[in-house]
Coordinates of C-alpha atoms and ligand atoms in Angstrom, one line a residue:
M1 CA 4.2 -21.2 -19.2
Y2 CA 3.9 -18.8 -16.3
K3 CA 5.0 -15.2 -16.3
I4 CA 6.8 -13.7 -13.3
I5 CA 5.4 -10.3 -12.2
D6 CA 8.5 -8.3 -11.5
G7 CA 7.8 -5.9 -8.6
K8 CA 11.2 -4.3 -8.8
F9 CA 10.7 -3.4 -12.5
H10 CA 7.1 -2.0 -11.9
S11 CA 8.3 -0.1 -8.8
A12 CA 11.2 1.5 -10.7
E13 CA 8.8 2.6 -13.5
I14 CA 6.3 4.0 -11.1
R15 CA 9.0 5.9 -9.2
K16 CA 10.0 7.6 -12.5
E17 CA 6.4 8.7 -12.9
I18 CA 6.3 9.9 -9.2
A19 CA 9.5 11.9 -9.7
A20 CA 8.0 13.6 -12.8
R21 CA 4.8 14.4 -11.0
A22 CA 6.7 15.7 -7.9
A23 CA 8.7 18.0 -10.2
K24 CA 5.5 19.2 -11.9
Y25 CA 4.0 19.9 -8.5
K26 CA 7.0 22.0 -7.5
A27 CA 6.9 23.9 -10.7
A28 CA 3.3 24.7 -10.2
S29 CA 3.3 25.4 -6.5
G30 CA 6.8 26.6 -5.8
K31 CA 7.1 24.0 -3.0
D32 CA 8.4 20.5 -2.5
I33 CA 6.0 17.8 -1.7
G34 CA 6.4 16.9 2.0
L35 CA 6.1 13.5 3.7
A36 CA 6.4 13.4 7.5
V37 CA 7.6 10.2 9.1
V38 CA 7.2 9.6 12.8
L39 CA 9.2 7.0 14.7
V40 CA 8.6 6.4 18.4
G41 CA 11.2 4.2 20.1
E42 CA 14.2 2.2 18.7
D43 CA 12.7 -0.9 17.2
P44 CA 15.4 -2.1 14.7
A45 CA 12.9 -3.3 12.1
S46 CA 11.0 0.0 12.3
Q47 CA 14.3 1.9 12.0
I48 CA 15.0 0.1 8.7
Y49 CA 11.5 0.7 7.3
V50 CA 11.8 4.4 8.2
R51 CA 15.3 4.7 6.6
N52 CA 14.0 3.0 3.4
K53 CA 11.0 5.4 3.3
I54 CA 13.3 8.4 3.6
K55 CA 15.6 7.0 1.0
G56 CA 12.6 6.5 -1.3
C57 CA 11.6 10.2 -0.8
E58 CA 15.1 11.4 -1.8
E59 CA 15.0 9.2 -4.9
V60 CA 11.8 10.8 -6.3
G61 CA 12.3 14.4 -5.0
I62 CA 9.8 14.3 -2.1
K63 CA 11.0 16.2 1.0
S64 CA 11.0 14.0 4.1
Y65 CA 10.5 15.4 7.6
A66 CA 11.6 12.7 10.0
S67 CA 10.7 13.0 13.7
Y68 CA 12.2 10.6 16.3
L69 CA 10.7 10.4 19.8
P70 CA 12.1 8.2 22.6
A71 CA 10.2 5.0 23.5
E72 CA 9.1 6.4 26.9
S73 CA 7.3 9.4 25.3
T74 CA 3.8 9.9 26.6
E75 CA 0.7 9.5 24.4
E76 CA 0.2 13.3 24.7
Q77 CA 3.7 14.0 23.4
V78 CA 3.2 11.8 20.4
K79 CA -0.3 13.4 19.7
E80 CA 1.2 16.9 20.1
L81 CA 3.8 16.1 17.4
V82 CA 1.3 14.5 15.0
Q83 CA -1.1 17.5 15.5
S84 CA 1.8 19.9 14.6
L85 CA 2.3 17.9 11.4
V86 CA -1.4 18.0 10.6
D87 CA -1.3 21.8 10.9
D88 CA 1.8 22.2 8.8
E89 CA 0.9 23.2 5.3
N90 CA 4.3 22.0 3.9
I91 CA 3.4 18.4 4.9
N92 CA 1.2 16.6 2.4
G93 CA 1.4 13.1 4.0
I94 CA 1.9 11.8 7.5
L95 CA 3.1 8.4 8.3
V96 CA 3.3 7.1 11.9
Q97 CA 5.5 4.0 11.9
L98 CA 3.7 1.1 13.6
P99 CA 3.7 -0.5 16.0
L100 CA 3.8 2.3 18.6
P101 CA 5.1 1.4 22.1
K102 CA 2.4 -0.6 24.0
H103 CA 1.5 2.2 26.4
I104 CA 0.3 4.4 23.5
D105 CA -3.2 4.0 22.1
Q106 CA -2.3 3.6 18.4
Q107 CA -5.9 4.3 17.2
A108 CA -6.0 7.5 19.2
V109 CA -2.9 8.8 17.5
L110 CA -3.9 7.7 14.0
K111 CA -7.3 9.3 14.4
L112 CA -5.6 12.7 14.4
I113 CA -4.4 12.3 10.8
P114 CA -7.0 13.7 8.4
K115 CA -8.0 11.6 5.4
E116 CA -6.2 14.0 3.1
K117 CA -2.8 13.4 4.7
D118 CA -3.3 9.7 5.6
V119 CA -0.9 8.3 3.0
D120 CA -0.8 4.9 4.7
G121 CA -4.5 4.6 4.1
F122 CA -5.1 3.3 7.6
C123 CA -7.5 5.9 9.0
E124 CA -11.1 4.9 9.4
E125 CA -12.4 7.6 6.9
N126 CA -10.1 6.3 4.2
I127 CA -11.2 2.8 4.8
G128 CA -14.8 3.8 4.8
S129 CA -14.3 5.7 1.5
L130 CA -12.6 2.6 0.0
C131 CA -15.6 0.4 1.0
L132 CA -18.0 3.0 -0.6
N133 CA -15.8 3.1 -3.7
K134 CA -15.2 6.8 -3.3
D135 CA -12.0 8.8 -3.7
C136 CA -9.5 7.7 -1.1
L137 CA -5.8 6.9 -0.4
P138 CA -5.9 3.1 -0.3
A139 CA -3.4 1.1 1.9
C140 CA -0.1 0.8 0.1
T141 CA 0.5 -3.0 -0.2
P142 CA -2.9 -3.8 -1.8
N143 CA -2.8 -0.6 -3.9
G144 CA 0.6 -1.8 -5.2
I145 CA -0.9 -5.1 -6.2
M146 CA -3.7 -3.4 -8.1
K147 CA -1.0 -1.3 -9.9
M148 CA 0.9 -4.4 -10.9
L149 CA -2.2 -6.2 -12.2
E150 CA -3.1 -3.1 -14.2
R151 CA 0.4 -2.7 -15.6
E152 CA 0.4 -6.3 -16.6
N153 CA -3.0 -5.9 -18.3
I154 CA -4.5 -8.6 -16.2
A155 CA -8.3 -8.6 -16.5
I156 CA -10.1 -8.2 -13.2
S157 CA -13.7 -7.3 -14.0
G158 CA -15.9 -10.4 -13.9
K159 CA -13.1 -12.7 -12.6
N160 CA -13.3 -14.8 -9.4
A161 CA -10.8 -13.4 -6.9
V162 CA -10.0 -15.1 -3.6
V163 CA -8.1 -13.3 -0.9
I164 CA -6.7 -15.4 1.9
G165 CA -6.3 -13.1 5.0
R166 CA -8.6 -10.4 6.4
S167 CA -6.2 -8.0 8.1
A168 CA -7.0 -4.3 8.1
I169 CA -3.8 -3.4 6.2
V170 CA -3.7 -6.1 3.6
G171 CA -6.6 -8.6 3.3
K172 CA -9.6 -6.4 3.7
P173 CA -8.5 -3.4 1.6
M174 CA -7.2 -5.9 -1.1
A175 CA -10.7 -7.5 -1.2
M176 CA -12.3 -4.0 -1.5
L177 CA -10.0 -2.9 -4.3
L178 CA -10.7 -6.0 -6.2
L179 CA -14.5 -5.7 -5.6
N180 CA -14.3 -2.0 -6.7
A181 CA -12.6 -3.3 -9.9
N182 CA -15.7 -5.6 -10.4
A183 CA -14.2 -8.9 -9.4
T184 CA -16.3 -11.4 -7.6
V185 CA -14.5 -11.6 -4.3
T186 CA -14.3 -14.3 -1.6
I187 CA -12.3 -13.5 1.6
C188 CA -10.9 -16.5 3.5
H189 CA -9.3 -16.7 7.0
S190 CA -8.2 -19.1 9.6
K191 CA -11.8 -20.4 10.2
T192 CA -12.6 -21.0 6.5
E193 CA -13.6 -24.5 5.8
N194 CA -12.5 -26.3 2.6
L195 CA -9.9 -23.6 1.9
P196 CA -8.1 -25.4 -1.0
E197 CA -11.4 -26.0 -2.7
I198 CA -12.4 -22.3 -2.5
C199 CA -9.0 -21.2 -3.7
R200 CA -9.3 -23.5 -6.7
Q201 CA -12.2 -21.3 -7.9
A202 CA -9.9 -18.3 -8.1
D203 CA -8.8 -16.7 -11.4
I204 CA -6.9 -14.3 -9.1
L205 CA -5.6 -15.7 -5.8
V206 CA -4.0 -13.4 -3.2
A207 CA -2.2 -14.9 -0.2
A208 CA -1.8 -12.6 2.8
I209 CA -1.5 -15.1 5.6
G210 CA 2.0 -14.9 7.2
K211 CA 2.7 -18.7 6.9
A212 CA 5.7 -19.9 5.0
N213 CA 4.9 -21.8 1.8
F214 CA 1.3 -22.4 2.9
V215 CA -0.4 -22.3 -0.5
T216 CA 0.5 -25.4 -2.5
N217 CA -0.4 -26.9 -5.8
D218 CA -3.8 -28.2 -4.7
F219 CA -4.9 -24.5 -3.9
V220 CA -4.4 -23.3 -7.5
K221 CA -6.6 -23.5 -10.6
Q222 CA -4.8 -24.0 -13.9
G223 CA -4.0 -20.6 -15.4
A224 CA -4.6 -18.6 -12.2
V225 CA -2.9 -15.4 -11.3
V226 CA -1.2 -15.9 -8.0
I227 CA -0.1 -12.9 -5.8
D228 CA 2.1 -13.7 -2.8
V229 CA 2.0 -11.0 -0.1
G230 CA 3.7 -13.1 2.6
M231 CA 7.1 -12.2 4.0
N232 CA 8.3 -15.1 6.1
R233 CA 11.4 -17.1 7.0
D234 CA 11.5 -20.7 6.1
K235 CA 13.1 -23.4 8.4
D236 CA 16.5 -22.4 7.1
G237 CA 15.9 -18.8 7.8
K238 CA 15.6 -17.9 4.1
L239 CA 13.0 -15.2 3.1
C240 CA 9.9 -16.8 1.6
G241 CA 6.3 -16.1 0.8
D242 CA 3.0 -17.6 1.7
V243 CA 3.0 -19.5 -1.6
D244 CA 5.1 -22.6 -2.3
F245 CA 6.5 -21.1 -5.5
Q246 CA 8.1 -24.3 -6.9
S247 CA 4.9 -26.4 -6.3
V248 CA 2.6 -23.8 -7.8
K249 CA 4.4 -22.0 -10.6
D250 CA 3.6 -24.4 -13.5
K251 CA -0.2 -24.0 -12.9
C252 CA -0.1 -20.2 -13.0
S253 CA -0.4 -17.7 -15.8
Y254 CA 1.2 -15.1 -13.6
I255 CA 2.9 -15.3 -10.3
T256 CA 4.8 -12.8 -8.0
P257 CA 8.0 -14.1 -6.5
V258 CA 9.3 -13.5 -2.9
P259 CA 11.5 -11.5 -2.7
G260 CA 11.0 -9.2 -5.7
G261 CA 7.2 -9.3 -6.2
V262 CA 4.8 -7.4 -3.9
G263 CA 7.5 -6.2 -1.5
P264 CA 9.2 -3.5 -3.6
M265 CA 5.8 -2.0 -4.4
T266 CA 4.8 -1.0 -0.9
I267 CA 7.1 1.9 -0.3
T268 CA 6.6 3.1 -3.9
M269 CA 2.9 3.2 -3.3
L270 CA 3.5 5.3 -0.2
L271 CA 5.3 7.8 -2.3
Y272 CA 2.6 7.5 -4.9
N273 CA -0.1 8.3 -2.3
T274 CA 1.9 11.2 -1.1
V275 CA 2.0 12.7 -4.6
V276 CA -1.7 12.2 -5.1
A277 CA -2.3 13.8 -1.7
A278 CA -0.2 16.8 -2.7
E279 CA -1.9 17.1 -6.2
R280 CA -5.2 17.2 -4.5
T281 CA -4.3 20.4 -2.8
L282 CA -3.9 22.0 -6.2
C283 CA -6.2 22.4 -9.1
I284 CA -4.3 23.1 -12.3
L285 CA -6.5 24.3 -15.2
N286 CA -4.8 24.6 -18.5
L287 CA -6.4 27.6 -20.2
T288 CA -4.0 27.7 -23.1
K289 CA -1.0 25.6 -23.9
N290 CA 1.3 27.7 -21.8
T291 CA -1.0 29.2 -19.2
A292 CA -2.1 27.6 -16.0
I293 CA -4.3 28.8 -13.1
I294 CA -3.6 27.3 -9.8
C295 CA -6.3 27.4 -7.1
N296 CA -6.8 25.7 -3.8
I297 CA -9.7 23.4 -3.9
S298 CA -11.1 20.9 -1.4
M299 CA -10.4 17.3 -1.9
K300 CA -14.0 16.3 -2.5
N301 CA -14.1 18.5 -5.6
C302 CA -10.9 17.2 -7.1
K303 CA -11.4 14.5 -9.7
N304 CA -7.9 13.1 -9.4
S305 CA -8.3 9.7 -7.9
A306 CA -5.7 7.4 -6.3
T307 CA -7.4 4.3 -7.5
K308 CA -8.2 5.5 -11.0
S309 CA -5.0 7.3 -11.9
Ligands
NAP1 P1 -2.0 -10.8 9.8 O1 -2.6 -9.5 10.4 O2 -1.4 -11.7 10.8 O3 -3.3 -11.5 9.1 C1 -3.1 -12.8 8.6 C2 -4.4 -13.3 8.1 O4 -4.2 -14.7 7.6 C3 -5.5 -13.3 9.1 O5 -6.7 -12.8 8.6 C4 -5.7 -14.8 9.5 O6 -7.0 -15.2 9.7 C5 -5.3 -15.5 8.1 N1 -4.8 -16.8 8.4 C6 -3.9 -17.2 9.3 N2 -3.8 -18.6 9.3 C7 -4.6 -19.0 8.3 C8 -4.9 -20.3 7.8 N3 -4.4 -21.4 8.3 N4 -5.8 -20.4 6.8 C9 -6.4 -19.3 6.3 N5 -6.2 -18.0 6.8 C10 -5.3 -17.9 7.7 O7 -1.0 -10.5 8.7 P2 -0.9 -9.3 7.6 O8 -0.4 -8.1 8.3 O9 -2.1 -9.3 6.8 O10 0.3 -9.9 6.7 C11 0.2 -11.1 6.0 C12 1.6 -11.4 5.4 O11 1.9 -10.4 4.5 C13 2.7 -11.5 6.4 O12 3.7 -12.5 6.0 C14 3.4 -10.1 6.3 O13 4.7 -10.1 6.7 C15 3.2 -9.8 4.9 N6 3.2 -8.4 4.5 C16 3.9 -8.1 3.5 C17 3.9 -6.8 3.0 C18 4.8 -6.3 1.9 O14 5.0 -5.2 1.7 N7 5.2 -7.3 1.1 C19 3.1 -5.8 3.7 C20 2.3 -6.2 4.7 C21 2.3 -7.5 5.1 P3 -7.8 -14.7 11.1 O15 -8.3 -13.4 10.8 O16 -8.9 -15.7 11.2 O17 -6.8 -14.8 12.2

């Protein structure tokens, strides 16, 4: 019998923890945690994502600073705005909603965001630290998957994990997080030969492909944990994942549904990364039960880890 991993439930629980930590931060620092969200242009999907992120902030007591620039803004104008957020000490995390309009060099803008405020986990320094298994803010979707595995007490160390997909925002960081948790990891992609055979070796199978119902029964080993990252529309326009849930479920020990699995965790992990980023600016040493010393310390000296907390 399989167990559904309920992303909505985990997300709600983690948001409670985030709200408590945000309140503690405020009590210790006298300030709200701040998340800046930058939207350039009027892309309807991006507008919805930004709205949901702002709503998420309100829910957990993080102050959001939304900036909207018109689509015809120059790269210089966007960079100027991002730089002002980098310099603002009330802002703990910066999120630039992607994609940016085509005439703007996305990487050049993202490069301005320092590792400490890169709550999306997209900057090269964060990705490098993830690869080196050092303190970092990992990309939100794979980090959310790790949180769900941890909260479900699913063993990772020593297990075979197969990740289908090698994108910079899902597949690669997912593989690195699993590797850092001591799984034996295989990354598959569109040129992989014998894909079903490789996937059948997986104790943990993560599908991040972007193809509706692609992973079927013959990809899955009996008892595997199956994580479906995909968000697609099927031929009837219904939201579905990369995994053909009906064909696969009876072989799984655990499976994430679409919707209601990985999806609800992504924004929650953005809020989580923002709290971690804020906490890293403070070092609270409990001297006695009721006394605390707060001092500014640099991130590298702070033991609080996004991946380990
Ligand atoms: P992406 O950048 O398009 O990457 C897709 C990956 O799948 C690529 O590495 C590609 O291989 C691989 N692939 C494509 N066809 C394949 C095939 N036939 N066999 C094996 N591998 C194949 O997509 P993404 O941004 O990683 O997103 C993947 C899915 O997750 C999408 O459905 C997206 O909507 C969803 N998503 C969901 C969330 C969430 O919060 N739930 C967040 C992000 C993304 P190549 O590299 O060889 O091209």
